[in-house]
C-alpha cells in the first residue's frame, strides 16, 4: 500500500495546501480518505480524477468534506466526456442521514453507508470502523491489505476503541490538534502527548501526526508525542508518501 498526504491542516488550509485528505493506492485501485478544502487540486498532482475508484469519509465537518461537492461535479463532467465509465462510490457515515443523503449525486456518485463495527472491502482493501469521540458522528478507520495495516484516527479525543482499532498498525495517522498544555480546552481532539500515548498503547510501528494547528512550533508536537512513544514520529506534510510493504 502507498499512502500520500494531500492535506493535513485542521480547520482551514494554509496557502497552496489543504485540510484532511489522503490518497491510498494499491494494485487494485485508488481510494481517497476524506476530501477537505484544497484536496481536489492536490489529488490531481498524483492521479487523474477519472482514476479515482472510491472516497471514504470519516465525518461531515467542512475540513474533511469541503471539496466533495466539486468532486461530484468533476465526476459528472468526466462521465459526460466519456472519460469515466463507472460511478464514484462515496462511503460515508450513515449516522447523520441528512448529510449522508448529500453524498449521492444523480447517477454519477453512489453513496454507500458505513458505521461503527462494519467491515467492508473497498477496491481490494479491507476497511473496518469504530466511532470516535467527537462533537458529530465520526469514524476512525483500520485499513488492512496483504502488505500491512494503516490506522487513521480521523478526529477524536481519547477513545479506547480507537486504541484497539490501531493495534500493531504499520502506520498510525493520528490527529494532533493540540499541544499538551491545551489538554481539556477543546472537545473532540487529541493533544500531542495523547497521540504518542495512543501509538505506544497500540504498539504501532510508526506515528504520523496530522490535522495540525495553525499556531505554535510543530516540532514541539513531535517532542511531546515522543515523551510517550519511543518509535519513529513524523509530522504530516503535503505530498509525503508512506509505503507499507
Short mmCIF file of N, CA, C and O in Angstrom, two decimals, residues 3-4 6 8 32 36-37 46-47 68 109 124 144 147 157 167 170 190 195 221:
data_model
loop_
_atom_site.label_atom_id
_atom_site.label_comp_id
_atom_site.label_asym_id
_atom_site.label_seq_id
_atom_site.Cartn_x
_atom_site.Cartn_y
_atom_site.Cartn_z
N UNK A 3 0.42 5.40 0.81
CA UNK A 3 -0.42 6.48 1.32
C UNK A 3 0.28 7.80 1.05
O UNK A 3 1.42 8.00 1.47
N UNK A 4 -0.40 8.70 0.36
CA UNK A 4 0.14 10.02 0.06
C UNK A 4 -0.69 11.07 0.77
O UNK A 4 -1.92 11.09 0.65
N UNK A 6 -2.30 14.43 1.05
CA UNK A 6 -2.72 15.53 0.20
C UNK A 6 -2.97 16.79 1.02
O UNK A 6 -2.72 17.91 0.57
N UNK A 8 -3.26 18.14 5.44
CA UNK A 8 -3.02 17.74 6.83
C UNK A 8 -3.37 18.83 7.84
O UNK A 8 -3.20 18.65 9.04
N UNK A 32 -9.56 7.63 -1.97
CA UNK A 32 -9.33 8.88 -1.26
C UNK A 32 -9.94 8.80 0.13
O UNK A 32 -11.10 8.40 0.28
N UNK A 36 -11.11 17.23 2.15
CA UNK A 36 -11.23 18.56 2.72
C UNK A 36 -10.92 19.68 1.73
O UNK A 36 -10.68 19.45 0.54
N UNK A 37 -10.86 20.89 2.26
CA UNK A 37 -10.63 22.07 1.43
C UNK A 37 -9.24 22.02 0.79
O UNK A 37 -8.24 21.88 1.46
N UNK A 46 -1.28 13.75 -8.49
CA UNK A 46 -0.88 12.35 -8.32
C UNK A 46 -1.62 11.39 -9.24
O UNK A 46 -1.02 10.43 -9.73
N UNK A 47 -2.91 11.62 -9.45
CA UNK A 47 -3.69 10.79 -10.38
C UNK A 47 -4.66 11.68 -11.12
O UNK A 47 -5.02 12.77 -10.66
N UNK A 68 -15.90 17.74 -1.56
CA UNK A 68 -16.72 16.65 -2.07
C UNK A 68 -17.64 17.14 -3.18
O UNK A 68 -17.81 16.46 -4.21
N UNK A 109 -22.46 9.68 -8.61
CA UNK A 109 -21.83 9.32 -7.34
C UNK A 109 -22.82 8.52 -6.51
O UNK A 109 -23.94 8.98 -6.27
N UNK A 124 -10.36 -3.78 -3.06
CA UNK A 124 -9.43 -4.82 -2.68
C UNK A 124 -8.74 -4.63 -1.35
O UNK A 124 -7.81 -5.37 -1.01
N UNK A 144 -6.59 -2.66 6.07
CA UNK A 144 -5.75 -3.86 6.04
C UNK A 144 -5.60 -4.37 4.62
O UNK A 144 -6.56 -4.46 3.86
N UNK A 147 -0.09 -6.24 2.32
CA UNK A 147 1.19 -5.59 2.57
C UNK A 147 1.31 -5.01 3.97
O UNK A 147 2.42 -4.69 4.41
N UNK A 157 -11.09 12.81 20.50
CA UNK A 157 -10.34 12.91 21.74
C UNK A 157 -10.05 11.48 22.19
O UNK A 157 -10.30 10.53 21.45
N UNK A 167 -4.28 -1.36 16.90
CA UNK A 167 -3.33 -2.34 17.40
C UNK A 167 -2.38 -2.84 16.31
O UNK A 167 -2.79 -3.33 15.26
N UNK A 170 1.11 -0.84 11.04
CA UNK A 170 2.41 -0.44 10.50
C UNK A 170 2.55 1.08 10.48
O UNK A 170 3.66 1.61 10.65
N UNK A 190 -7.19 15.36 20.05
CA UNK A 190 -6.07 14.83 20.83
C UNK A 190 -4.97 15.87 21.00
O UNK A 190 -4.71 16.67 20.10
N UNK A 195 -1.59 11.58 21.41
CA UNK A 195 -1.29 10.86 20.16
C UNK A 195 -0.13 9.91 20.37
O UNK A 195 -0.14 8.76 19.90
N UNK A 221 5.23 19.56 18.98
CA UNK A 221 4.28 18.45 18.94
C UNK A 221 5.01 17.11 18.90
O UNK A 221 4.65 16.16 19.60
#
